[in-house]
Amino acid sequence: MNLNRRPRRLRSCDTIRRMTRETRISPDSLVYPLFVIEGKNIVEPIPSLEGQFRYSPDRVCEEIEACKKAGVRSVLLFGLPAQKDCQGSSAYHPDGVVQQAIRAIKEKYPDFYVITDVCMCEYTDHGHCGILCGQEVDNDKTVEVLAKIALSHAQAGADMVAPSDMMDGRIAEIRKVLDENGFQNLPIMSYSAKYASAFYGPFRDAAGSAPAFGDRKGYQMDPHNRKEAMKECLLDMEEGADILMVKPALSYLDILYETSRAVTLPMAAYSVSGEYAMIKAAGQAGLIDEHLVMCESALSVFRAGANILITYFAKELAQAIQNGEIG
Ligand code: PBG
């Protein structure tokens, strides 16, 4: 055949395939979500998330050590408090579980980067992400509490806060309160386009944060919408967010692609608990190769435009990148 275009020339051996890759990934871009539970001497497996554990603050450094060994340099902390109430007050207690964990990590590993999830659902007895007024989450009252939570994380030594509640105006308020208290240099990663997703199921078991009634559709986004994601991202950027996030990842790559092109901020994607659980389960059933599907899925998120990937597979991915299997 007389072909002057033969795309296969660039696929002929590993060296040329690597040389011409369009997407490069690094362990530096990975964040590992980590659950901390109030108490002492606890390391307990999470039944809904095989391979993941909850740690009490006195033992959380064991997991940080494992992250460092694997090449992961950052965690996103979620807390399981001993006490819950309708106001979620254990979320901003100076000696709350996340605050204790931050101090424990920072004492031993001052350079390890600690991001905290700022939300109320793990701390309220009704499991909603804010202060209730009747059956509804009251936006403005919730925003005040979120700013208190963010400040208490900052005071405990967090490097970055990540509000995941989807209230309106929370980025501006958190920025204001952080600035007023001398934390002008502390970045905010906003869960900007967070959808009301069924993929969060295993997380709610892991964090004990399922809503006691109703659902989160009154504050999280409708999965039918794309333009609305852009609205949320642009608002968060105007309000002073430093990094924006799309969540979940795999079913929302179109959102990631579009928003990453429209904004001048780094984009994070959160590959959530249901995505992890599906790959694990299908792997264990012998239906797919867990490791290869993990690698390919992560790659697709970066190809779509993410700069940062938050994933329960962070350690395995960091190893795969360092072994030259992807990247
Ligand atoms: C808290 C929060 C949730 C997740 C991250 N932060 C749960 C939810 O919104 O119900 C989900 C993460 C995952 O599924 O891995 N609001």
Coordinates of C-alpha atoms and ligand atoms in Angstrom, one line a residue:
M1 CA 0.0 0.0 0.0
N2 CA 1.1 3.5 -0.7
L3 CA 0.5 5.3 2.6
N4 CA 2.4 8.3 3.6
R5 CA 0.6 8.4 7.0
R6 CA 1.3 5.3 9.2
P7 CA 0.4 6.1 12.8
R8 CA 1.8 2.6 13.8
R9 CA 5.3 3.9 13.2
L10 CA 5.1 5.6 16.6
R11 CA 3.8 2.4 18.3
S12 CA 6.5 0.1 17.1
C13 CA 8.5 -0.3 20.3
D14 CA 8.3 0.6 23.9
T15 CA 10.9 3.4 23.6
I16 CA 9.1 5.3 20.8
R17 CA 5.8 4.8 22.5
R18 CA 7.2 6.3 25.7
M19 CA 8.9 9.1 23.9
T20 CA 5.7 10.2 22.2
R21 CA 3.3 9.9 25.1
E22 CA 0.9 12.8 25.5
T23 CA 0.1 12.3 29.2
R24 CA 2.8 12.2 31.9
I25 CA 1.9 11.3 35.4
S26 CA 3.9 11.5 38.6
P27 CA 3.4 10.3 42.2
D28 CA 3.6 14.0 43.1
S29 CA 0.1 14.4 41.7
L30 CA -1.5 11.8 43.9
V31 CA -3.4 12.4 47.2
Y32 CA -4.4 9.5 49.5
P33 CA -7.7 9.8 51.4
L34 CA -7.3 8.6 55.0
F35 CA -9.9 8.0 57.7
V36 CA -9.1 8.8 61.3
I37 CA -11.2 7.6 64.1
E38 CA -11.4 8.8 67.7
G39 CA -9.9 6.5 70.3
K40 CA -6.6 4.8 71.1
N41 CA -4.6 2.0 69.5
I42 CA -7.1 1.4 66.6
V43 CA -6.2 0.2 63.2
E44 CA -9.4 -1.4 61.8
P45 CA -10.2 -2.6 58.3
I46 CA -13.0 -0.9 56.5
P47 CA -15.4 -3.6 55.3
S48 CA -16.8 -1.6 52.4
L49 CA -13.4 -0.6 51.2
E50 CA -11.2 -3.6 51.0
G51 CA -7.6 -2.7 51.7
Q52 CA -8.4 0.5 53.5
F53 CA -8.2 1.1 57.3
R54 CA -9.3 3.5 60.0
Y55 CA -6.6 4.7 62.3
S56 CA -6.8 6.4 65.7
P57 CA -4.6 9.5 65.9
D58 CA -1.9 7.7 68.0
R59 CA -1.4 5.2 65.1
V60 CA -2.0 7.3 62.1
C61 CA 1.7 7.8 61.5
E62 CA 2.0 4.1 60.5
E63 CA 0.0 4.9 57.4
I64 CA 2.0 8.1 56.7
E65 CA 5.1 6.0 56.8
A66 CA 3.5 3.5 54.3
C67 CA 2.6 6.5 52.0
K68 CA 6.1 7.9 52.2
K69 CA 7.6 4.5 51.4
A70 CA 5.3 4.2 48.3
G71 CA 6.2 7.7 47.1
V72 CA 2.9 9.4 48.1
R73 CA 3.5 12.8 49.7
S74 CA 0.0 14.0 50.7
V75 CA -3.2 12.8 52.4
L76 CA -6.8 14.0 52.6
L77 CA -8.1 13.4 56.1
F78 CA -11.6 12.4 57.1
G79 CA -12.7 12.1 60.7
L80 CA -15.0 9.7 62.6
P81 CA -15.7 11.4 65.9
A82 CA -16.8 9.7 69.2
Q83 CA -19.7 12.2 69.6
K84 CA -22.2 13.5 67.1
D85 CA -24.9 16.2 67.6
C86 CA -27.3 18.1 65.5
Q87 CA -24.8 21.0 65.2
G88 CA -21.8 18.9 64.2
S89 CA -19.8 20.6 67.0
S90 CA -17.1 17.9 67.3
A91 CA -16.0 19.0 63.8
Y92 CA -14.4 22.2 65.1
H93 CA -13.4 21.1 68.6
P94 CA -9.7 22.0 69.1
D95 CA -9.1 18.5 70.3
G96 CA -11.3 16.8 67.7
V97 CA -10.2 13.7 65.9
V98 CA -8.9 15.4 62.8
Q99 CA -7.2 18.1 64.8
Q100 CA -5.5 15.4 66.9
A101 CA -4.4 13.5 63.8
I102 CA -3.0 16.6 62.1
R103 CA -0.9 17.3 65.2
A104 CA 0.3 13.7 65.4
I105 CA 1.3 13.7 61.7
K106 CA 2.9 17.1 61.7
E107 CA 4.9 16.4 64.8
K108 CA 6.6 13.3 63.3
Y109 CA 6.5 14.3 59.6
P110 CA 6.5 18.1 59.3
D111 CA 7.0 18.0 55.5
F112 CA 4.2 15.6 54.9
Y113 CA 1.4 17.5 53.2
V114 CA -1.9 17.3 55.2
I115 CA -5.2 18.3 53.5
T116 CA -8.4 18.1 55.5
D117 CA -11.9 17.5 54.3
V118 CA -14.2 20.2 55.6
C119 CA -17.7 19.0 56.0
M120 CA -20.3 18.2 58.7
C121 CA -21.8 14.9 57.6
E122 CA -19.5 12.8 59.7
Y123 CA -20.2 15.0 62.7
T124 CA -24.0 15.5 62.7
D125 CA -26.3 13.0 64.2
H126 CA -28.6 13.3 61.2
G127 CA -25.8 12.7 58.7
H128 CA -26.5 15.8 56.5
C129 CA -23.7 18.1 55.5
G130 CA -24.9 21.1 57.5
I131 CA -27.3 22.7 60.1
L132 CA -30.9 21.6 59.5
C133 CA -33.8 24.0 59.4
G134 CA -36.8 21.6 59.3
Q135 CA -35.8 19.0 56.7
E136 CA -33.6 21.3 54.8
V137 CA -29.9 22.2 55.2
D138 CA -29.7 25.9 56.1
N139 CA -27.0 27.4 53.7
D140 CA -25.9 30.5 55.6
K141 CA -25.8 29.0 59.1
T142 CA -23.9 26.0 57.7
V143 CA -21.3 28.3 56.0
E144 CA -20.5 29.9 59.4
V145 CA -19.8 26.5 60.9
L146 CA -17.7 25.4 57.9
A147 CA -15.5 28.4 58.3
K148 CA -15.0 27.5 62.0
I149 CA -14.1 24.0 61.0
A150 CA -11.6 25.2 58.4
L151 CA -10.0 27.6 60.9
S152 CA -9.7 24.9 63.6
H153 CA -7.9 22.6 61.0
A154 CA -5.6 25.4 60.1
Q155 CA -4.8 26.1 63.8
A156 CA -4.1 22.4 64.3
G157 CA -1.5 22.6 61.5
A158 CA -3.2 21.5 58.3
D159 CA -1.5 22.6 55.1
M160 CA -4.7 22.9 53.0
V161 CA -8.4 22.7 53.6
A162 CA -10.9 21.1 51.2
P163 CA -14.6 22.0 51.7
S164 CA -16.9 19.2 50.4
D165 CA -20.3 20.4 51.5
M166 CA -21.5 22.2 48.4
M167 CA -23.0 25.2 50.3
D168 CA -23.2 28.5 48.4
G169 CA -20.6 31.1 49.3
R170 CA -18.5 28.9 51.5
I171 CA -15.3 29.5 49.7
A172 CA -15.5 33.3 50.2
E173 CA -16.4 32.9 53.9
I174 CA -13.7 30.4 54.6
R175 CA -11.1 32.6 52.8
K176 CA -12.2 35.6 54.9
V177 CA -12.0 33.8 58.2
L178 CA -8.6 32.2 57.4
D179 CA -7.2 35.6 56.3
E180 CA -8.5 37.3 59.4
N181 CA -6.7 34.8 61.5
G182 CA -3.3 35.0 59.8
F183 CA -3.7 32.1 57.4
Q184 CA -3.4 34.1 54.2
N185 CA -1.1 31.5 52.8
L186 CA -3.2 28.5 53.4
P187 CA -4.7 27.2 50.1
I188 CA -8.3 26.1 49.7
M189 CA -9.1 23.1 47.4
S190 CA -12.8 23.4 46.7
Y191 CA -15.0 20.4 45.9
S192 CA -16.5 22.7 43.2
A193 CA -18.4 20.3 41.0
K194 CA -19.5 17.6 43.4
Y195 CA -22.4 15.5 42.1
A196 CA -25.1 13.8 44.1
S197 CA -23.7 10.4 43.3
A198 CA -24.4 6.8 44.1
F199 CA -20.7 6.2 43.8
Y200 CA -20.2 7.5 47.4
G201 CA -21.9 4.4 48.9
P202 CA -18.9 2.6 50.3
F203 CA -17.5 5.9 51.8
R204 CA -20.7 6.5 53.8
D205 CA -20.2 3.1 55.4
A206 CA -16.5 3.9 56.0
A207 CA -17.2 7.3 57.5
G208 CA -20.5 6.6 59.1
S209 CA -22.0 9.6 57.3
A210 CA -25.1 8.3 55.5
P211 CA -28.0 10.8 55.8
A212 CA -30.6 9.5 58.3
F213 CA -33.4 10.7 56.0
G214 CA -33.7 12.0 52.5
D215 CA -30.6 12.5 50.2
R216 CA -28.1 15.2 49.3
K217 CA -29.8 16.4 46.1
G218 CA -30.7 19.7 47.7
Y219 CA -27.0 20.7 47.8
Q220 CA -24.9 18.3 45.7
M221 CA -25.2 18.7 41.9
D222 CA -27.6 16.9 39.6
P223 CA -25.7 14.4 37.4
H224 CA -27.7 15.5 34.3
N225 CA -25.9 18.9 34.3
R226 CA -22.7 20.1 32.6
K227 CA -23.1 23.9 32.4
E228 CA -23.8 24.1 36.1
A229 CA -20.4 22.6 36.8
M230 CA -18.9 25.5 35.0
K231 CA -21.0 27.9 37.0
E232 CA -19.8 26.3 40.3
C233 CA -16.2 26.3 39.1
L234 CA -16.2 30.0 38.1
L235 CA -17.9 31.0 41.3
D236 CA -15.3 29.2 43.4
M237 CA -12.5 30.7 41.4
E238 CA -14.0 34.2 42.0
E239 CA -14.5 33.5 45.7
G240 CA -10.8 32.7 46.0
A241 CA -10.4 28.9 45.7
D242 CA -6.8 27.9 44.8
I243 CA -7.6 24.4 43.4
L244 CA -10.9 23.2 42.0
M245 CA -12.2 19.6 42.1
V246 CA -14.6 17.5 40.1
K247 CA -16.1 14.5 41.9
P248 CA -16.6 11.6 41.1
A249 CA -14.0 11.1 38.4
L250 CA -14.7 8.3 35.9
S251 CA -18.3 9.1 35.1
Y252 CA -17.5 12.8 35.0
L253 CA -14.5 13.0 32.7
D254 CA -16.4 15.3 30.3
I255 CA -16.9 17.8 33.2
L256 CA -13.2 17.6 34.0
Y257 CA -12.2 18.1 30.4
E258 CA -14.4 21.2 30.0
T259 CA -13.7 22.9 33.3
S260 CA -9.9 22.3 33.1
R261 CA -9.9 24.2 29.8
A262 CA -12.0 27.0 31.1
V263 CA -10.2 27.9 34.4
T264 CA -6.7 29.1 35.2
L265 CA -6.5 27.0 38.4
P266 CA -5.1 23.5 38.9
M267 CA -7.9 20.9 38.7
A268 CA -8.2 17.9 41.0
A269 CA -10.4 14.8 40.4
Y270 CA -11.6 12.6 43.2
S271 CA -11.9 8.9 42.2
V272 CA -14.4 8.0 44.8
S273 CA -15.1 5.0 47.0
G274 CA -17.5 3.4 44.5
E275 CA -15.0 3.6 41.7
Y276 CA -12.4 1.9 43.9
A277 CA -14.8 -0.8 45.1
M278 CA -15.9 -1.7 41.6
I279 CA -12.4 -2.2 40.4
K280 CA -11.5 -4.2 43.5
A281 CA -14.7 -6.4 43.2
A282 CA -14.4 -7.0 39.5
G283 CA -10.7 -7.9 40.0
Q284 CA -11.5 -10.3 42.8
A285 CA -14.2 -11.9 40.7
G286 CA -11.5 -12.6 38.1
L287 CA -13.3 -10.5 35.5
I288 CA -10.6 -7.9 35.0
D289 CA -7.0 -7.4 35.8
E290 CA -7.3 -5.1 38.9
H291 CA -3.8 -3.6 38.5
L292 CA -4.1 -2.8 34.8
V293 CA -7.6 -1.3 35.1
M294 CA -6.4 0.8 38.1
C295 CA -3.6 2.2 36.0
E296 CA -5.7 2.8 32.9
S297 CA -8.5 4.5 34.9
A298 CA -6.0 6.8 36.6
L299 CA -4.4 7.7 33.4
S300 CA -7.8 8.6 31.8
V301 CA -8.4 11.2 34.6
F302 CA -5.1 13.0 33.8
R303 CA -5.7 12.7 30.1
A304 CA -9.0 14.5 30.6
G305 CA -7.3 17.4 32.3
A306 CA -6.7 16.7 36.0
N307 CA -3.5 17.9 37.6
I308 CA -4.2 16.1 40.8
L309 CA -5.8 12.7 41.5
I310 CA -7.3 11.8 44.9
T311 CA -7.6 8.1 45.0
Y312 CA -7.6 5.1 47.4
F313 CA -5.2 3.5 45.0
A314 CA -2.6 6.3 45.5
K315 CA 0.1 4.0 47.0
E316 CA -0.3 1.3 44.3
L317 CA -0.3 3.9 41.6
A318 CA 2.8 5.6 42.9
Q319 CA 4.6 2.3 42.8
A320 CA 3.3 1.5 39.3
I321 CA 4.6 4.9 38.1
Q322 CA 7.9 4.4 39.7
N323 CA 8.2 0.9 38.1
G324 CA 7.6 2.5 34.7
E325 CA 4.3 0.6 34.2
I326 CA 2.5 3.9 33.5
G327 CA 3.5 7.6 33.3
Ligands
PBG1 C1 -18.4 14.5 52.7 C2 -17.7 13.6 51.6 C3 -18.2 12.5 50.9 C4 -17.2 12.1 50.1 C5 -16.1 12.9 50.3 N1 -16.5 13.9 51.2 C6 -19.5 11.8 51.0 C7 -20.7 12.5 50.6 O1 -20.8 13.5 50.1 O2 -21.8 11.8 50.9 C8 -17.2 10.8 49.2 C9 -15.9 10.2 49.0 C10 -15.9 8.9 48.4 O3 -17.0 8.3 48.0 O4 -14.8 8.3 48.3 N2 -19.4 15.2 52.3

